[in-house]
Amino acid sequence: DAVLARDPEAVGICVAFPEQGVDALRLLRGLRRRRPDLHLCVGGPLITQFAERWLADGWLLEHCDSVCVGDGETAIVELCEALEGRRGLDSVRNLWTRDERGRLRGPEGPPRLERFEELPSPRFESADLRLALTPEPIYPLMLSRGCYWGRC
């Protein structure tokens, strides 16, 4: 209710950990049932790590409109531009969707990675973290990424 009260045009859901998977799907299904016009995008580390399984047979896209596989910092901005009609949906980096025939469509090759040192610092003043499904607000801040040894 709190999410829909803001009358969004799109909702993005980040699935970082396995224990979030079921609740993320329940949230997607509930939002789709109540607002079929709402663009739903799902992504995050868990989606990216097991992308083949999440995208297999296109089943995840039965519950959302797009799936971000890989870094999403630039992809979310490009997705908003596409939803505003300023670019094509097929030009959004790391984004998987269905085409007009219902076929799975996504970028060629591995996901594009952001240059970590070029990403802007996060700003939280417009985020109402009371809407997060956590007992206390959590400010997500990534200080590093990947395996230190480059093997994981």
mmCIF file with all atom_site columns, C-alpha atoms in Angstrom:
data_model
loop_
_atom_site.group_PDB
_atom_site.id
_atom_site.type_symbol
_atom_site.label_atom_id
_atom_site.label_alt_id
_atom_site.label_comp_id
_atom_site.label_asym_id
_atom_site.label_entity_id
_atom_site.label_seq_id
_atom_site.pdbx_PDB_ins_code
_atom_site.Cartn_x
_atom_site.Cartn_y
_atom_site.Cartn_z
_atom_site.occupancy
_atom_site.B_iso_or_equiv
_atom_site.pdbx_formal_charge
_atom_site.auth_seq_id
_atom_site.auth_comp_id
_atom_site.auth_asym_id
_atom_site.auth_atom_id
_atom_site.pdbx_PDB_model_num
ATOM 1   C CA . ASP A 1 1   ? 0.000  0.000   0.000   1.00 0.00 ? 1   ASP A CA 1
ATOM 2   C CA . ALA A 1 2   ? 2.795  2.422   0.903   1.00 0.00 ? 2   ALA A CA 1
ATOM 3   C CA . VAL A 1 3   ? 4.501  1.970   -2.472  1.00 0.00 ? 3   VAL A CA 1
ATOM 4   C CA . LEU A 1 4   ? 1.314  2.405   -4.502  1.00 0.00 ? 4   LEU A CA 1
ATOM 5   C CA . ALA A 1 5   ? 0.229  5.414   -2.426  1.00 0.00 ? 5   ALA A CA 1
ATOM 6   C CA . ARG A 1 6   ? 2.981  7.376   -4.166  1.00 0.00 ? 6   ARG A CA 1
ATOM 7   C CA . ASP A 1 7   ? 1.450  6.539   -7.568  1.00 0.00 ? 7   ASP A CA 1
ATOM 8   C CA . PRO A 1 8   ? 4.752  5.495   -9.196  1.00 0.00 ? 8   PRO A CA 1
ATOM 9   C CA . GLU A 1 9   ? 5.218  4.944   -12.917 1.00 0.00 ? 9   GLU A CA 1
ATOM 10  C CA . ALA A 1 10  ? 7.838  2.273   -12.283 1.00 0.00 ? 10  ALA A CA 1
ATOM 11  C CA . VAL A 1 11  ? 9.109  0.196   -9.373  1.00 0.00 ? 11  VAL A CA 1
ATOM 12  C CA . GLY A 1 12  ? 12.535 -1.423  -9.142  1.00 0.00 ? 12  GLY A CA 1
ATOM 13  C CA . ILE A 1 13  ? 13.216 -4.287  -6.777  1.00 0.00 ? 13  ILE A CA 1
ATOM 14  C CA . CYS A 1 14  ? 16.750 -5.320  -5.838  1.00 0.00 ? 14  CYS A CA 1
ATOM 15  C CA . VAL A 1 15  ? 17.220 -8.948  -4.815  1.00 0.00 ? 15  VAL A CA 1
ATOM 16  C CA . ALA A 1 16  ? 20.588 -9.222  -3.104  1.00 0.00 ? 16  ALA A CA 1
ATOM 17  C CA . PHE A 1 17  ? 20.257 -12.343 -0.980  1.00 0.00 ? 17  PHE A CA 1
ATOM 18  C CA . PRO A 1 18  ? 18.529 -15.735 -1.368  1.00 0.00 ? 18  PRO A CA 1
ATOM 19  C CA . GLU A 1 19  ? 16.179 -15.091 1.546   1.00 0.00 ? 19  GLU A CA 1
ATOM 20  C CA . GLN A 1 20  ? 14.756 -12.100 -0.373  1.00 0.00 ? 20  GLN A CA 1
ATOM 21  C CA . GLY A 1 21  ? 13.772 -14.123 -3.460  1.00 0.00 ? 21  GLY A CA 1
ATOM 22  C CA . VAL A 1 22  ? 10.371 -15.388 -2.348  1.00 0.00 ? 22  VAL A CA 1
ATOM 23  C CA . ASP A 1 23  ? 9.263  -12.058 -0.899  1.00 0.00 ? 23  ASP A CA 1
ATOM 24  C CA . ALA A 1 24  ? 10.450 -10.222 -4.023  1.00 0.00 ? 24  ALA A CA 1
ATOM 25  C CA . LEU A 1 25  ? 8.294  -12.493 -6.191  1.00 0.00 ? 25  LEU A CA 1
ATOM 26  C CA . ARG A 1 26  ? 5.324  -12.050 -3.866  1.00 0.00 ? 26  ARG A CA 1
ATOM 27  C CA . LEU A 1 27  ? 5.774  -8.273  -4.046  1.00 0.00 ? 27  LEU A CA 1
ATOM 28  C CA . LEU A 1 28  ? 6.003  -8.369  -7.855  1.00 0.00 ? 28  LEU A CA 1
ATOM 29  C CA . ARG A 1 29  ? 2.846  -10.474 -8.110  1.00 0.00 ? 29  ARG A CA 1
ATOM 30  C CA . GLY A 1 30  ? 0.940  -8.216  -5.698  1.00 0.00 ? 30  GLY A CA 1
ATOM 31  C CA . LEU A 1 31  ? 1.988  -5.037  -7.485  1.00 0.00 ? 31  LEU A CA 1
ATOM 32  C CA . ARG A 1 32  ? 1.125  -6.549  -10.898 1.00 0.00 ? 32  ARG A CA 1
ATOM 33  C CA . ARG A 1 33  ? -2.308 -7.624  -9.659  1.00 0.00 ? 33  ARG A CA 1
ATOM 34  C CA . ARG A 1 34  ? -3.117 -4.168  -8.251  1.00 0.00 ? 34  ARG A CA 1
ATOM 35  C CA . ARG A 1 35  ? -1.431 -2.024  -10.922 1.00 0.00 ? 35  ARG A CA 1
ATOM 36  C CA . PRO A 1 36  ? -1.104 -3.884  -14.239 1.00 0.00 ? 36  PRO A CA 1
ATOM 37  C CA . ASP A 1 37  ? 0.072  -0.641  -15.924 1.00 0.00 ? 37  ASP A CA 1
ATOM 38  C CA . LEU A 1 38  ? 3.040  -0.218  -13.569 1.00 0.00 ? 38  LEU A CA 1
ATOM 39  C CA . HIS A 1 39  ? 6.475  -1.005  -15.048 1.00 0.00 ? 39  HIS A CA 1
ATOM 40  C CA . LEU A 1 40  ? 8.148  -3.513  -12.737 1.00 0.00 ? 40  LEU A CA 1
ATOM 41  C CA . CYS A 1 41  ? 11.892 -4.119  -12.943 1.00 0.00 ? 41  CYS A CA 1
ATOM 42  C CA . VAL A 1 42  ? 13.846 -6.600  -10.858 1.00 0.00 ? 42  VAL A CA 1
ATOM 43  C CA . GLY A 1 43  ? 17.596 -6.983  -10.531 1.00 0.00 ? 43  GLY A CA 1
ATOM 44  C CA . GLY A 1 44  ? 20.368 -7.188  -7.980  1.00 0.00 ? 44  GLY A CA 1
ATOM 45  C CA . PRO A 1 45  ? 23.282 -9.418  -7.080  1.00 0.00 ? 45  PRO A CA 1
ATOM 46  C CA . LEU A 1 46  ? 21.227 -12.616 -6.688  1.00 0.00 ? 46  LEU A CA 1
ATOM 47  C CA . ILE A 1 47  ? 19.537 -12.108 -10.065 1.00 0.00 ? 47  ILE A CA 1
ATOM 48  C CA . THR A 1 48  ? 22.890 -11.415 -11.729 1.00 0.00 ? 48  THR A CA 1
ATOM 49  C CA . GLN A 1 49  ? 24.704 -14.339 -10.105 1.00 0.00 ? 49  GLN A CA 1
ATOM 50  C CA . PHE A 1 50  ? 22.089 -16.842 -11.292 1.00 0.00 ? 50  PHE A CA 1
ATOM 51  C CA . ALA A 1 51  ? 20.801 -15.009 -14.386 1.00 0.00 ? 51  ALA A CA 1
ATOM 52  C CA . GLU A 1 52  ? 20.433 -18.160 -16.489 1.00 0.00 ? 52  GLU A CA 1
ATOM 53  C CA . ARG A 1 53  ? 18.068 -19.687 -13.932 1.00 0.00 ? 53  ARG A CA 1
ATOM 54  C CA . TRP A 1 54  ? 16.036 -16.523 -13.388 1.00 0.00 ? 54  TRP A CA 1
ATOM 55  C CA . LEU A 1 55  ? 15.648 -15.961 -17.145 1.00 0.00 ? 55  LEU A CA 1
ATOM 56  C CA . ALA A 1 56  ? 15.121 -19.610 -18.115 1.00 0.00 ? 56  ALA A CA 1
ATOM 57  C CA . ASP A 1 57  ? 11.973 -19.935 -20.220 1.00 0.00 ? 57  ASP A CA 1
ATOM 58  C CA . GLY A 1 58  ? 11.169 -16.278 -19.481 1.00 0.00 ? 58  GLY A CA 1
ATOM 59  C CA . TRP A 1 59  ? 9.207  -17.241 -16.354 1.00 0.00 ? 59  TRP A CA 1
ATOM 60  C CA . LEU A 1 60  ? 10.410 -14.261 -14.315 1.00 0.00 ? 60  LEU A CA 1
ATOM 61  C CA . LEU A 1 61  ? 9.076  -11.888 -16.980 1.00 0.00 ? 61  LEU A CA 1
ATOM 62  C CA . GLU A 1 62  ? 5.604  -13.266 -16.306 1.00 0.00 ? 62  GLU A CA 1
ATOM 63  C CA . HIS A 1 63  ? 5.755  -11.257 -13.060 1.00 0.00 ? 63  HIS A CA 1
ATOM 64  C CA . CYS A 1 64  ? 7.647  -8.143  -14.192 1.00 0.00 ? 64  CYS A CA 1
ATOM 65  C CA . ASP A 1 65  ? 8.382  -6.102  -17.307 1.00 0.00 ? 65  ASP A CA 1
ATOM 66  C CA . SER A 1 66  ? 12.160 -6.054  -17.219 1.00 0.00 ? 66  SER A CA 1
ATOM 67  C CA . VAL A 1 67  ? 15.114 -7.742  -15.539 1.00 0.00 ? 67  VAL A CA 1
ATOM 68  C CA . CYS A 1 68  ? 18.454 -6.037  -14.969 1.00 0.00 ? 68  CYS A CA 1
ATOM 69  C CA . VAL A 1 69  ? 21.370 -8.470  -15.098 1.00 0.00 ? 69  VAL A CA 1
ATOM 70  C CA . GLY A 1 70  ? 24.593 -6.817  -14.005 1.00 0.00 ? 70  GLY A CA 1
ATOM 71  C CA . ASP A 1 71  ? 25.189 -3.341  -12.697 1.00 0.00 ? 71  ASP A CA 1
ATOM 72  C CA . GLY A 1 72  ? 22.062 -1.225  -12.494 1.00 0.00 ? 72  GLY A CA 1
ATOM 73  C CA . GLU A 1 73  ? 23.270 2.253   -11.563 1.00 0.00 ? 73  GLU A CA 1
ATOM 74  C CA . THR A 1 74  ? 23.231 3.504   -15.153 1.00 0.00 ? 74  THR A CA 1
ATOM 75  C CA . ALA A 1 75  ? 20.619 1.014   -16.337 1.00 0.00 ? 75  ALA A CA 1
ATOM 76  C CA . ILE A 1 76  ? 17.942 2.444   -14.018 1.00 0.00 ? 76  ILE A CA 1
ATOM 77  C CA . VAL A 1 77  ? 18.529 5.952   -15.370 1.00 0.00 ? 77  VAL A CA 1
ATOM 78  C CA . GLU A 1 78  ? 18.360 4.659   -18.953 1.00 0.00 ? 78  GLU A CA 1
ATOM 79  C CA . LEU A 1 79  ? 15.200 2.681   -18.127 1.00 0.00 ? 79  LEU A CA 1
ATOM 80  C CA . CYS A 1 80  ? 13.506 5.840   -16.827 1.00 0.00 ? 80  CYS A CA 1
ATOM 81  C CA . GLU A 1 81  ? 14.537 7.667   -20.002 1.00 0.00 ? 81  GLU A CA 1
ATOM 82  C CA . ALA A 1 82  ? 13.037 4.839   -22.076 1.00 0.00 ? 82  ALA A CA 1
ATOM 83  C CA . LEU A 1 83  ? 9.786  4.902   -20.101 1.00 0.00 ? 83  LEU A CA 1
ATOM 84  C CA . GLU A 1 84  ? 9.607  8.660   -20.719 1.00 0.00 ? 84  GLU A CA 1
ATOM 85  C CA . GLY A 1 85  ? 10.025 8.011   -24.472 1.00 0.00 ? 85  GLY A CA 1
ATOM 86  C CA . ARG A 1 86  ? 13.497 9.537   -24.724 1.00 0.00 ? 86  ARG A CA 1
ATOM 87  C CA . ARG A 1 87  ? 15.224 6.330   -25.861 1.00 0.00 ? 87  ARG A CA 1
ATOM 88  C CA . GLY A 1 88  ? 14.314 2.832   -26.943 1.00 0.00 ? 88  GLY A CA 1
ATOM 89  C CA . LEU A 1 89  ? 13.852 0.147   -24.321 1.00 0.00 ? 89  LEU A CA 1
ATOM 90  C CA . ASP A 1 90  ? 16.207 -2.064  -26.319 1.00 0.00 ? 90  ASP A CA 1
ATOM 91  C CA . SER A 1 91  ? 19.021 0.475   -25.796 1.00 0.00 ? 91  SER A CA 1
ATOM 92  C CA . VAL A 1 92  ? 18.990 0.137   -21.993 1.00 0.00 ? 92  VAL A CA 1
ATOM 93  C CA . ARG A 1 93  ? 22.174 -1.575  -20.847 1.00 0.00 ? 93  ARG A CA 1
ATOM 94  C CA . ASN A 1 94  ? 21.936 -4.884  -18.990 1.00 0.00 ? 94  ASN A CA 1
ATOM 95  C CA . LEU A 1 95  ? 18.147 -5.042  -19.430 1.00 0.00 ? 95  LEU A CA 1
ATOM 96  C CA . TRP A 1 96  ? 16.162 -8.120  -20.416 1.00 0.00 ? 96  TRP A CA 1
ATOM 97  C CA . THR A 1 97  ? 12.563 -7.787  -21.626 1.00 0.00 ? 97  THR A CA 1
ATOM 98  C CA . ARG A 1 98  ? 10.090 -9.502  -23.921 1.00 0.00 ? 98  ARG A CA 1
ATOM 99  C CA . ASP A 1 99  ? 9.654  -8.264  -27.469 1.00 0.00 ? 99  ASP A CA 1
ATOM 100 C CA . GLU A 1 100 ? 6.257  -7.622  -29.074 1.00 0.00 ? 100 GLU A CA 1
ATOM 101 C CA . ARG A 1 101 ? 5.966  -11.358 -29.892 1.00 0.00 ? 101 ARG A CA 1
ATOM 102 C CA . GLY A 1 102 ? 6.703  -12.340 -26.292 1.00 0.00 ? 102 GLY A CA 1
ATOM 103 C CA . ARG A 1 103 ? 10.229 -13.585 -26.985 1.00 0.00 ? 103 ARG A CA 1
ATOM 104 C CA . LEU A 1 104 ? 12.986 -13.011 -24.445 1.00 0.00 ? 104 LEU A CA 1
ATOM 105 C CA . ARG A 1 105 ? 15.240 -10.152 -25.556 1.00 0.00 ? 105 ARG A CA 1
ATOM 106 C CA . GLY A 1 106 ? 18.442 -8.952  -23.934 1.00 0.00 ? 106 GLY A CA 1
ATOM 107 C CA . PRO A 1 107 ? 21.903 -7.586  -24.556 1.00 0.00 ? 107 PRO A CA 1
ATOM 108 C CA . GLU A 1 108 ? 24.585 -9.538  -26.383 1.00 0.00 ? 108 GLU A CA 1
ATOM 109 C CA . GLY A 1 109 ? 27.530 -10.776 -24.354 1.00 0.00 ? 109 GLY A CA 1
ATOM 110 C CA . PRO A 1 110 ? 28.266 -10.378 -20.664 1.00 0.00 ? 110 PRO A CA 1
ATOM 111 C CA . PRO A 1 111 ? 26.686 -7.602  -18.577 1.00 0.00 ? 111 PRO A CA 1
ATOM 112 C CA . ARG A 1 112 ? 28.347 -4.213  -18.841 1.00 0.00 ? 112 ARG A CA 1
ATOM 113 C CA . LEU A 1 113 ? 30.076 -3.252  -15.610 1.00 0.00 ? 113 LEU A CA 1
ATOM 114 C CA . GLU A 1 114 ? 30.173 0.262   -14.246 1.00 0.00 ? 114 GLU A CA 1
ATOM 115 C CA . ARG A 1 115 ? 33.530 1.806   -13.430 1.00 0.00 ? 115 ARG A CA 1
ATOM 116 C CA . PHE A 1 116 ? 33.174 1.876   -9.665  1.00 0.00 ? 116 PHE A CA 1
ATOM 117 C CA . GLU A 1 117 ? 35.324 4.980   -9.239  1.00 0.00 ? 117 GLU A CA 1
ATOM 118 C CA . GLU A 1 118 ? 33.122 6.927   -11.688 1.00 0.00 ? 118 GLU A CA 1
ATOM 119 C CA . LEU A 1 119 ? 29.824 6.262   -9.943  1.00 0.00 ? 119 LEU A CA 1
ATOM 120 C CA . PRO A 1 120 ? 28.359 9.219   -8.062  1.00 0.00 ? 120 PRO A CA 1
ATOM 121 C CA . SER A 1 121 ? 28.062 9.083   -4.294  1.00 0.00 ? 121 SER A CA 1
ATOM 122 C CA . PRO A 1 122 ? 24.620 7.941   -3.192  1.00 0.00 ? 122 PRO A CA 1
ATOM 123 C CA . ARG A 1 123 ? 22.104 10.566  -2.071  1.00 0.00 ? 123 ARG A CA 1
ATOM 124 C CA . PHE A 1 124 ? 19.346 9.515   0.278   1.00 0.00 ? 124 PHE A CA 1
ATOM 125 C CA . GLU A 1 125 ? 17.411 12.734  0.912   1.00 0.00 ? 125 GLU A CA 1
ATOM 126 C CA . SER A 1 126 ? 14.596 11.782  -1.465  1.00 0.00 ? 126 SER A CA 1
ATOM 127 C CA . ALA A 1 127 ? 14.387 8.151   -0.301  1.00 0.00 ? 127 ALA A CA 1
ATOM 128 C CA . ASP A 1 128 ? 11.816 7.353   2.342   1.00 0.00 ? 128 ASP A CA 1
ATOM 129 C CA . LEU A 1 129 ? 13.599 4.420   3.950   1.00 0.00 ? 129 LEU A CA 1
ATOM 130 C CA . ARG A 1 130 ? 10.624 3.837   6.235   1.00 0.00 ? 130 ARG A CA 1
ATOM 131 C CA . LEU A 1 131 ? 9.085  2.085   3.216   1.00 0.00 ? 131 LEU A CA 1
ATOM 132 C CA . ALA A 1 132 ? 11.830 -0.553  3.245   1.00 0.00 ? 132 ALA A CA 1
ATOM 133 C CA . LEU A 1 133 ? 10.845 -3.954  4.543   1.00 0.00 ? 133 LEU A CA 1
ATOM 134 C CA . THR A 1 134 ? 13.317 -3.768  7.440   1.00 0.00 ? 134 THR A CA 1
ATOM 135 C CA . PRO A 1 135 ? 12.790 -3.086  11.145  1.00 0.00 ? 135 PRO A CA 1
ATOM 136 C CA . GLU A 1 136 ? 15.172 -0.106  11.013  1.00 0.00 ? 136 GLU A CA 1
ATOM 137 C CA . PRO A 1 137 ? 16.233 2.033   8.035   1.00 0.00 ? 137 PRO A CA 1
ATOM 138 C CA . ILE A 1 138 ? 19.342 0.738   6.283   1.00 0.00 ? 138 ILE A CA 1
ATOM 139 C CA . TYR A 1 139 ? 21.436 3.018   4.097   1.00 0.00 ? 139 TYR A CA 1
ATOM 140 C CA . PRO A 1 140 ? 22.882 0.834   1.337   1.00 0.00 ? 140 PRO A CA 1
ATOM 141 C CA . LEU A 1 141 ? 26.434 1.906   0.637   1.00 0.00 ? 141 LEU A CA 1
ATOM 142 C CA . MET A 1 142 ? 28.805 -0.174  -1.449  1.00 0.00 ? 142 MET A CA 1
ATOM 143 C CA . LEU A 1 143 ? 32.420 0.402   -0.436  1.00 0.00 ? 143 LEU A CA 1
ATOM 144 C CA . SER A 1 144 ? 33.891 -2.265  -2.693  1.00 0.00 ? 144 SER A CA 1
ATOM 145 C CA . ARG A 1 145 ? 32.773 -4.947  -5.067  1.00 0.00 ? 145 ARG A CA 1
ATOM 146 C CA . GLY A 1 146 ? 33.864 -8.281  -6.351  1.00 0.00 ? 146 GLY A CA 1
ATOM 147 C CA . CYS A 1 147 ? 36.465 -10.660 -5.094  1.00 0.00 ? 147 CYS A CA 1
ATOM 148 C CA . TYR A 1 148 ? 39.685 -9.144  -3.758  1.00 0.00 ? 148 TYR A CA 1
ATOM 149 C CA . TRP A 1 149 ? 41.710 -11.775 -5.637  1.00 0.00 ? 149 TRP A CA 1
ATOM 150 C CA . GLY A 1 150 ? 39.602 -11.544 -8.834  1.00 0.00 ? 150 GLY A CA 1
ATOM 151 C CA . ARG A 1 151 ? 38.715 -15.257 -8.782  1.00 0.00 ? 151 ARG A CA 1
ATOM 152 C CA . CYS A 1 152 ? 35.233 -15.436 -7.290  1.00 0.00 ? 152 CYS A CA 1
#
